């Protein structure tokens, strides 16, 4: 069990495009397990390797109410986006800010699982949102990028202010 520090907006490392995993090894599985530990501890419903400064295409997700249905997606690829939904999103890299973002309502996903085995799934509703949110992270994209620059800059300023207050309170 290992908890990894999560990068926060506007850290430029969050803008890195992650590389495909060429071979799923014990190191890949260790990273997936550490991502799950970190996600559950946060707590969150998803986490990407990008957010812990590892630039490989790995994400973990658990949208279950009981937080006992971990999903590991390695080299995820989205297809067949259908319809749209607007849901309030948050992000562990943009703590304490929530905004509505437009996303596909249904998607198909192909990926490798924790054992490196290819699989496909369909997703809708919150799970579809979460997968799209995590895949964006792997491409260096954040949910705040869908907002107006006015809103994004306001979030950036408020987060910097919070960070400064934390620093001086220490
Ligand atoms: O914990 C999270 N909640 C969430 C809520 C709505 C849409 C997306 C998310 S993902 C987020 C965790 C996170 O930042 N993953 O990258
Ligand atoms: Ni996020």
PDB file of C-alpha atoms and ligand atoms in Angstrom:
ATOM      1  CA  UNK A   1       0.000   0.000   0.000  1.00  0.00           C
ATOM      2  CA  UNK A   2       1.411   3.339  -1.026  1.00  0.00           C
ATOM      3  CA  UNK A   3      -0.166   6.774  -1.197  1.00  0.00           C
ATOM      4  CA  UNK A   4       1.206   9.000  -3.940  1.00  0.00           C
ATOM      5  CA  UNK A   5       1.194  12.828  -3.904  1.00  0.00           C
ATOM      6  CA  UNK A   6      -1.302  14.327  -6.382  1.00  0.00           C
ATOM      7  CA  UNK A   7      -0.241  17.240  -8.610  1.00  0.00           C
ATOM      8  CA  UNK A   8      -2.505  20.297  -8.534  1.00  0.00           C
ATOM      9  CA  UNK A   9      -3.607  22.780 -11.189  1.00  0.00           C
ATOM     10  CA  UNK A  10      -1.874  24.819 -12.575  1.00  0.00           C
ATOM     11  CA  UNK A  11       1.167  22.516 -12.257  1.00  0.00           C
ATOM     12  CA  UNK A  12       2.607  22.298 -15.818  1.00  0.00           C
ATOM     13  CA  UNK A  13       3.370  18.575 -15.340  1.00  0.00           C
ATOM     14  CA  UNK A  14      -0.404  17.956 -15.567  1.00  0.00           C
ATOM     15  CA  UNK A  15      -0.085  19.034 -19.226  1.00  0.00           C
ATOM     16  CA  UNK A  16       2.215  16.115 -20.149  1.00  0.00           C
ATOM     17  CA  UNK A  17       0.916  13.662 -22.766  1.00  0.00           C
ATOM     18  CA  UNK A  18       1.283  10.141 -21.344  1.00  0.00           C
ATOM     19  CA  UNK A  19       3.014   7.354 -23.295  1.00  0.00           C
ATOM     20  CA  UNK A  20       1.391   3.990 -24.073  1.00  0.00           C
ATOM     21  CA  UNK A  21       2.338   1.090 -21.799  1.00  0.00           C
ATOM     22  CA  UNK A  22       4.305  -1.321 -23.999  1.00  0.00           C
ATOM     23  CA  UNK A  23       4.303  -4.270 -21.630  1.00  0.00           C
ATOM     24  CA  UNK A  24       2.193  -4.828 -18.529  1.00  0.00           C
ATOM     25  CA  UNK A  25       4.691  -5.905 -15.869  1.00  0.00           C
ATOM     26  CA  UNK A  26       4.706  -6.232 -12.084  1.00  0.00           C
ATOM     27  CA  UNK A  27       5.764  -2.549 -12.000  1.00  0.00           C
ATOM     28  CA  UNK A  28       2.635  -1.644 -13.984  1.00  0.00           C
ATOM     29  CA  UNK A  29       0.463  -3.615 -11.540  1.00  0.00           C
ATOM     30  CA  UNK A  30       2.203  -1.962  -8.560  1.00  0.00           C
ATOM     31  CA  UNK A  31       1.461   1.470 -10.058  1.00  0.00           C
ATOM     32  CA  UNK A  32      -2.202   0.508 -10.657  1.00  0.00           C
ATOM     33  CA  UNK A  33      -2.505  -0.694  -7.042  1.00  0.00           C
ATOM     34  CA  UNK A  34      -0.865   2.486  -5.694  1.00  0.00           C
ATOM     35  CA  UNK A  35      -3.230   4.579  -7.842  1.00  0.00           C
ATOM     36  CA  UNK A  36      -6.204   2.676  -6.377  1.00  0.00           C
ATOM     37  CA  UNK A  37      -4.923   3.154  -2.796  1.00  0.00           C
ATOM     38  CA  UNK A  38      -4.417   6.870  -3.468  1.00  0.00           C
ATOM     39  CA  UNK A  39      -7.852   7.227  -5.118  1.00  0.00           C
ATOM     40  CA  UNK A  40      -9.708   5.470  -2.271  1.00  0.00           C
ATOM     41  CA  UNK A  41      -7.815   7.441   0.365  1.00  0.00           C
ATOM     42  CA  UNK A  42      -8.536  10.829  -1.308  1.00  0.00           C
ATOM     43  CA  UNK A  43     -11.413   9.824  -1.716  1.00  0.00           C
ATOM     44  CA  UNK A  44     -12.173  10.007  -5.430  1.00  0.00           C
ATOM     45  CA  UNK A  45     -13.954   7.990  -8.120  1.00  0.00           C
ATOM     46  CA  UNK A  46     -11.021   8.001 -10.547  1.00  0.00           C
ATOM     47  CA  UNK A  47      -7.314   8.751 -10.815  1.00  0.00           C
ATOM     48  CA  UNK A  48      -4.827   8.882 -13.682  1.00  0.00           C
ATOM     49  CA  UNK A  49      -1.085   8.184 -13.599  1.00  0.00           C
ATOM     50  CA  UNK A  50      -0.567  11.725 -14.960  1.00  0.00           C
ATOM     51  CA  UNK A  51      -1.884  13.168 -11.675  1.00  0.00           C
ATOM     52  CA  UNK A  52       0.877  11.410  -9.713  1.00  0.00           C
ATOM     53  CA  UNK A  53       3.530  12.557 -12.212  1.00  0.00           C
ATOM     54  CA  UNK A  54       3.901   9.189 -13.967  1.00  0.00           C
ATOM     55  CA  UNK A  55       3.361   9.734 -17.672  1.00  0.00           C
ATOM     56  CA  UNK A  56       2.081   6.316 -18.731  1.00  0.00           C
ATOM     57  CA  UNK A  57      -1.417   5.584 -20.017  1.00  0.00           C
ATOM     58  CA  UNK A  58      -2.949   4.037 -16.896  1.00  0.00           C
ATOM     59  CA  UNK A  59      -6.129   5.082 -15.090  1.00  0.00           C
ATOM     60  CA  UNK A  60      -8.144   3.604 -12.248  1.00  0.00           C
ATOM     61  CA  UNK A  61     -11.839   4.128 -11.584  1.00  0.00           C
ATOM     62  CA  UNK A  62     -14.467   3.084  -9.057  1.00  0.00           C
ATOM     63  CA  UNK A  63     -17.872   4.747  -9.324  1.00  0.00           C
ATOM     64  CA  UNK A  64     -19.612   2.209  -7.048  1.00  0.00           C
ATOM     65  CA  UNK A  65     -21.346   3.593  -3.947  1.00  0.00           C
ATOM     66  CA  UNK A  66     -19.526   1.047  -1.790  1.00  0.00           C
ATOM     67  CA  UNK A  67     -16.101   1.708  -3.371  1.00  0.00           C
ATOM     68  CA  UNK A  68     -15.480  -1.994  -3.899  1.00  0.00           C
ATOM     69  CA  UNK A  69     -15.502  -2.249  -7.716  1.00  0.00           C
ATOM     70  CA  UNK A  70     -12.021  -1.188  -8.874  1.00  0.00           C
ATOM     71  CA  UNK A  71     -11.475  -0.814 -12.605  1.00  0.00           C
ATOM     72  CA  UNK A  72      -7.980  -0.593 -14.117  1.00  0.00           C
ATOM     73  CA  UNK A  73      -7.666   0.696 -17.691  1.00  0.00           C
ATOM     74  CA  UNK A  74      -4.287   0.516 -19.423  1.00  0.00           C
ATOM     75  CA  UNK A  75      -3.925   2.239 -22.834  1.00  0.00           C
ATOM     76  CA  UNK A  76      -7.664   3.079 -22.863  1.00  0.00           C
ATOM     77  CA  UNK A  77      -9.217   4.041 -26.192  1.00  0.00           C
ATOM     78  CA  UNK A  78     -12.633   5.647 -26.479  1.00  0.00           C
ATOM     79  CA  UNK A  79     -14.999   5.233 -29.396  1.00  0.00           C
ATOM     80  CA  UNK A  80     -18.627   5.560 -30.444  1.00  0.00           C
ATOM     81  CA  UNK A  81     -19.541   8.641 -28.370  1.00  0.00           C
ATOM     82  CA  UNK A  82     -23.326   8.970 -28.307  1.00  0.00           C
ATOM     83  CA  UNK A  83     -25.531  11.809 -27.165  1.00  0.00           C
ATOM     84  CA  UNK A  84     -24.438  14.312 -24.520  1.00  0.00           C
ATOM     85  CA  UNK A  85     -24.866  14.812 -20.790  1.00  0.00           C
ATOM     86  CA  UNK A  86     -23.994  17.706 -18.525  1.00  0.00           C
ATOM     87  CA  UNK A  87     -22.837  16.789 -15.078  1.00  0.00           C
ATOM     88  CA  UNK A  88     -20.988  18.601 -12.325  1.00  0.00           C
ATOM     89  CA  UNK A  89     -17.366  17.466 -12.237  1.00  0.00           C
ATOM     90  CA  UNK A  90     -14.629  17.764  -9.699  1.00  0.00           C
ATOM     91  CA  UNK A  91     -10.984  16.750  -9.856  1.00  0.00           C
ATOM     92  CA  UNK A  92      -8.451  15.765  -7.223  1.00  0.00           C
ATOM     93  CA  UNK A  93      -6.005  18.053  -9.073  1.00  0.00           C
ATOM     94  CA  UNK A  94      -8.433  21.003  -8.766  1.00  0.00           C
ATOM     95  CA  UNK A  95      -9.556  20.471  -5.169  1.00  0.00           C
ATOM     96  CA  UNK A  96     -12.768  22.128  -3.916  1.00  0.00           C
ATOM     97  CA  UNK A  97     -14.017  23.371  -7.317  1.00  0.00           C
ATOM     98  CA  UNK A  98     -16.996  21.815  -9.120  1.00  0.00           C
ATOM     99  CA  UNK A  99     -18.368  22.835 -12.514  1.00  0.00           C
ATOM    100  CA  UNK A 100     -20.729  21.429 -15.130  1.00  0.00           C
ATOM    101  CA  UNK A 101     -18.952  19.989 -18.197  1.00  0.00           C
ATOM    102  CA  UNK A 102     -20.521  18.593 -21.398  1.00  0.00           C
ATOM    103  CA  UNK A 103     -19.556  14.948 -22.116  1.00  0.00           C
ATOM    104  CA  UNK A 104     -20.783  12.030 -24.227  1.00  0.00           C
ATOM    105  CA  UNK A 105     -23.640  10.134 -22.561  1.00  0.00           C
ATOM    106  CA  UNK A 106     -22.449   6.722 -23.790  1.00  0.00           C
ATOM    107  CA  UNK A 107     -19.068   5.506 -25.010  1.00  0.00           C
ATOM    108  CA  UNK A 108     -17.224   2.318 -25.853  1.00  0.00           C
ATOM    109  CA  UNK A 109     -13.815   1.712 -24.306  1.00  0.00           C
ATOM    110  CA  UNK A 110     -11.111  -0.741 -25.229  1.00  0.00           C
ATOM    111  CA  UNK A 111      -8.142  -1.196 -22.918  1.00  0.00           C
ATOM    112  CA  UNK A 112      -5.836  -3.702 -21.259  1.00  0.00           C
ATOM    113  CA  UNK A 113      -6.760  -4.874 -17.783  1.00  0.00           C
ATOM    114  CA  UNK A 114      -4.419  -5.206 -14.768  1.00  0.00           C
ATOM    115  CA  UNK A 115      -3.105  -8.492 -16.222  1.00  0.00           C
ATOM    116  CA  UNK A 116      -2.439  -6.995 -19.645  1.00  0.00           C
ATOM    117  CA  UNK A 117      -5.435  -8.723 -21.202  1.00  0.00           C
ATOM    118  CA  UNK A 118      -7.382  -6.728 -23.826  1.00  0.00           C
ATOM    119  CA  UNK A 119     -11.062  -6.063 -23.092  1.00  0.00           C
ATOM    120  CA  UNK A 120     -13.913  -3.887 -24.247  1.00  0.00           C
ATOM    121  CA  UNK A 121     -16.747  -2.315 -22.350  1.00  0.00           C
ATOM    122  CA  UNK A 122     -19.605   0.072 -22.784  1.00  0.00           C
ATOM    123  CA  UNK A 123     -20.154   2.872 -20.329  1.00  0.00           C
ATOM    124  CA  UNK A 124     -22.851   5.427 -19.668  1.00  0.00           C
ATOM    125  CA  UNK A 125     -23.849   8.092 -17.159  1.00  0.00           C
ATOM    126  CA  UNK A 126     -21.313   8.786 -14.378  1.00  0.00           C
ATOM    127  CA  UNK A 127     -18.972   5.958 -15.417  1.00  0.00           C
ATOM    128  CA  UNK A 128     -18.809   7.374 -18.969  1.00  0.00           C
ATOM    129  CA  UNK A 129     -18.053  10.839 -17.562  1.00  0.00           C
ATOM    130  CA  UNK A 130     -15.337   9.475 -15.313  1.00  0.00           C
ATOM    131  CA  UNK A 131     -13.641   7.518 -18.119  1.00  0.00           C
ATOM    132  CA  UNK A 132     -13.669  10.612 -20.370  1.00  0.00           C
ATOM    133  CA  UNK A 133     -12.295  12.743 -17.499  1.00  0.00           C
ATOM    134  CA  UNK A 134      -9.458  10.245 -16.834  1.00  0.00           C
ATOM    135  CA  UNK A 135      -8.587   9.824 -20.521  1.00  0.00           C
ATOM    136  CA  UNK A 136      -8.366  13.628 -20.799  1.00  0.00           C
ATOM    137  CA  UNK A 137      -5.745  13.602 -18.004  1.00  0.00           C
ATOM    138  CA  UNK A 138      -3.601  11.194 -20.076  1.00  0.00           C
ATOM    139  CA  UNK A 139      -3.646  13.792 -22.864  1.00  0.00           C
ATOM    140  CA  UNK A 140      -2.749  16.639 -20.489  1.00  0.00           C
ATOM    141  CA  UNK A 141      -6.280  17.991 -20.372  1.00  0.00           C
ATOM    142  CA  UNK A 142      -8.269  19.113 -17.297  1.00  0.00           C
ATOM    143  CA  UNK A 143     -12.007  19.723 -16.829  1.00  0.00           C
ATOM    144  CA  UNK A 144     -11.286  23.425 -16.281  1.00  0.00           C
ATOM    145  CA  UNK A 145     -10.208  23.579 -19.947  1.00  0.00           C
ATOM    146  CA  UNK A 146     -13.912  23.255 -20.879  1.00  0.00           C
ATOM    147  CA  UNK A 147     -14.798  26.377 -18.862  1.00  0.00           C
ATOM    148  CA  UNK A 148     -14.519  30.008 -19.942  1.00  0.00           C
ATOM    149  CA  UNK A 149     -11.052  31.519 -19.421  1.00  0.00           C
ATOM    150  CA  UNK A 150     -12.691  33.846 -16.896  1.00  0.00           C
ATOM    151  CA  UNK A 151     -13.852  30.902 -14.745  1.00  0.00           C
ATOM    152  CA  UNK A 152     -10.574  29.016 -15.230  1.00  0.00           C
ATOM    153  CA  UNK A 153      -8.477  32.033 -14.189  1.00  0.00           C
ATOM    154  CA  UNK A 154     -10.690  32.585 -11.153  1.00  0.00           C
ATOM    155  CA  UNK A 155     -10.134  28.975 -10.077  1.00  0.00           C
ATOM    156  CA  UNK A 156      -6.372  29.328 -10.668  1.00  0.00           C
ATOM    157  CA  UNK A 157      -6.217  32.489  -8.526  1.00  0.00           C
ATOM    158  CA  UNK A 158      -8.334  31.003  -5.720  1.00  0.00           C
ATOM    159  CA  UNK A 159      -6.224  27.821  -5.625  1.00  0.00           C
ATOM    160  CA  UNK A 160      -2.967  29.837  -5.500  1.00  0.00           C
ATOM    161  CA  UNK A 161      -4.443  31.894  -2.668  1.00  0.00           C
ATOM    162  CA  UNK A 162      -5.456  28.743  -0.760  1.00  0.00           C
ATOM    163  CA  UNK A 163      -1.934  27.314  -1.275  1.00  0.00           C
ATOM    164  CA  UNK A 164      -0.349  30.571   0.006  1.00  0.00           C
ATOM    165  CA  UNK A 165      -2.615  30.549   3.077  1.00  0.00           C
ATOM    166  CA  UNK A 166      -1.635  26.931   3.755  1.00  0.00           C
ATOM    167  CA  UNK A 167       2.047  27.833   3.463  1.00  0.00           C
ATOM    168  CA  UNK A 168       1.839  30.752   5.904  1.00  0.00           C
ATOM    169  CA  UNK A 169      -0.328  28.785   8.393  1.00  0.00           C
ATOM    170  CA  UNK A 170       2.452  26.232   8.775  1.00  0.00           C
TER     171      UNK A 170
HETATM  172  O1  LIG B   1     -13.278  12.050  -7.661  1.00  0.00           O
HETATM  173  C1  LIG B   1     -13.627  12.532  -8.747  1.00  0.00           C
HETATM  174  N1  LIG B   1     -14.933  12.823  -8.955  1.00  0.00           N
HETATM  175  C2  LIG B   1     -15.459  13.151 -10.200  1.00  0.00           C
HETATM  176  C3  LIG B   1     -16.749  13.652 -10.243  1.00  0.00           C
HETATM  177  C4  LIG B   1     -17.331  13.970 -11.441  1.00  0.00           C
HETATM  178  C5  LIG B   1     -16.627  13.788 -12.618  1.00  0.00           C
HETATM  179  C6  LIG B   1     -15.333  13.298 -12.589  1.00  0.00           C
HETATM  180  C7  LIG B   1     -14.748  12.981 -11.393  1.00  0.00           C
HETATM  181  S1  LIG B   1     -13.141  12.327 -11.365  1.00  0.00           S
HETATM  182  C8  LIG B   1     -12.605  12.820  -9.768  1.00  0.00           C
HETATM  183  C9  LIG B   1     -11.245  12.236  -9.450  1.00  0.00           C
HETATM  184  C10 LIG B   1     -10.222  12.764 -10.418  1.00  0.00           C
HETATM  185  O2  LIG B   1      -9.767  13.870 -10.377  1.00  0.00           O
HETATM  186  N2  LIG B   1      -9.843  11.956 -11.381  1.00  0.00           N
HETATM  187  O3  LIG B   1      -8.977  12.387 -12.300  1.00  0.00           O
HETATM  188 NI1  LIG B   2      -9.260  14.559 -12.390  1.00  0.00          NI
END
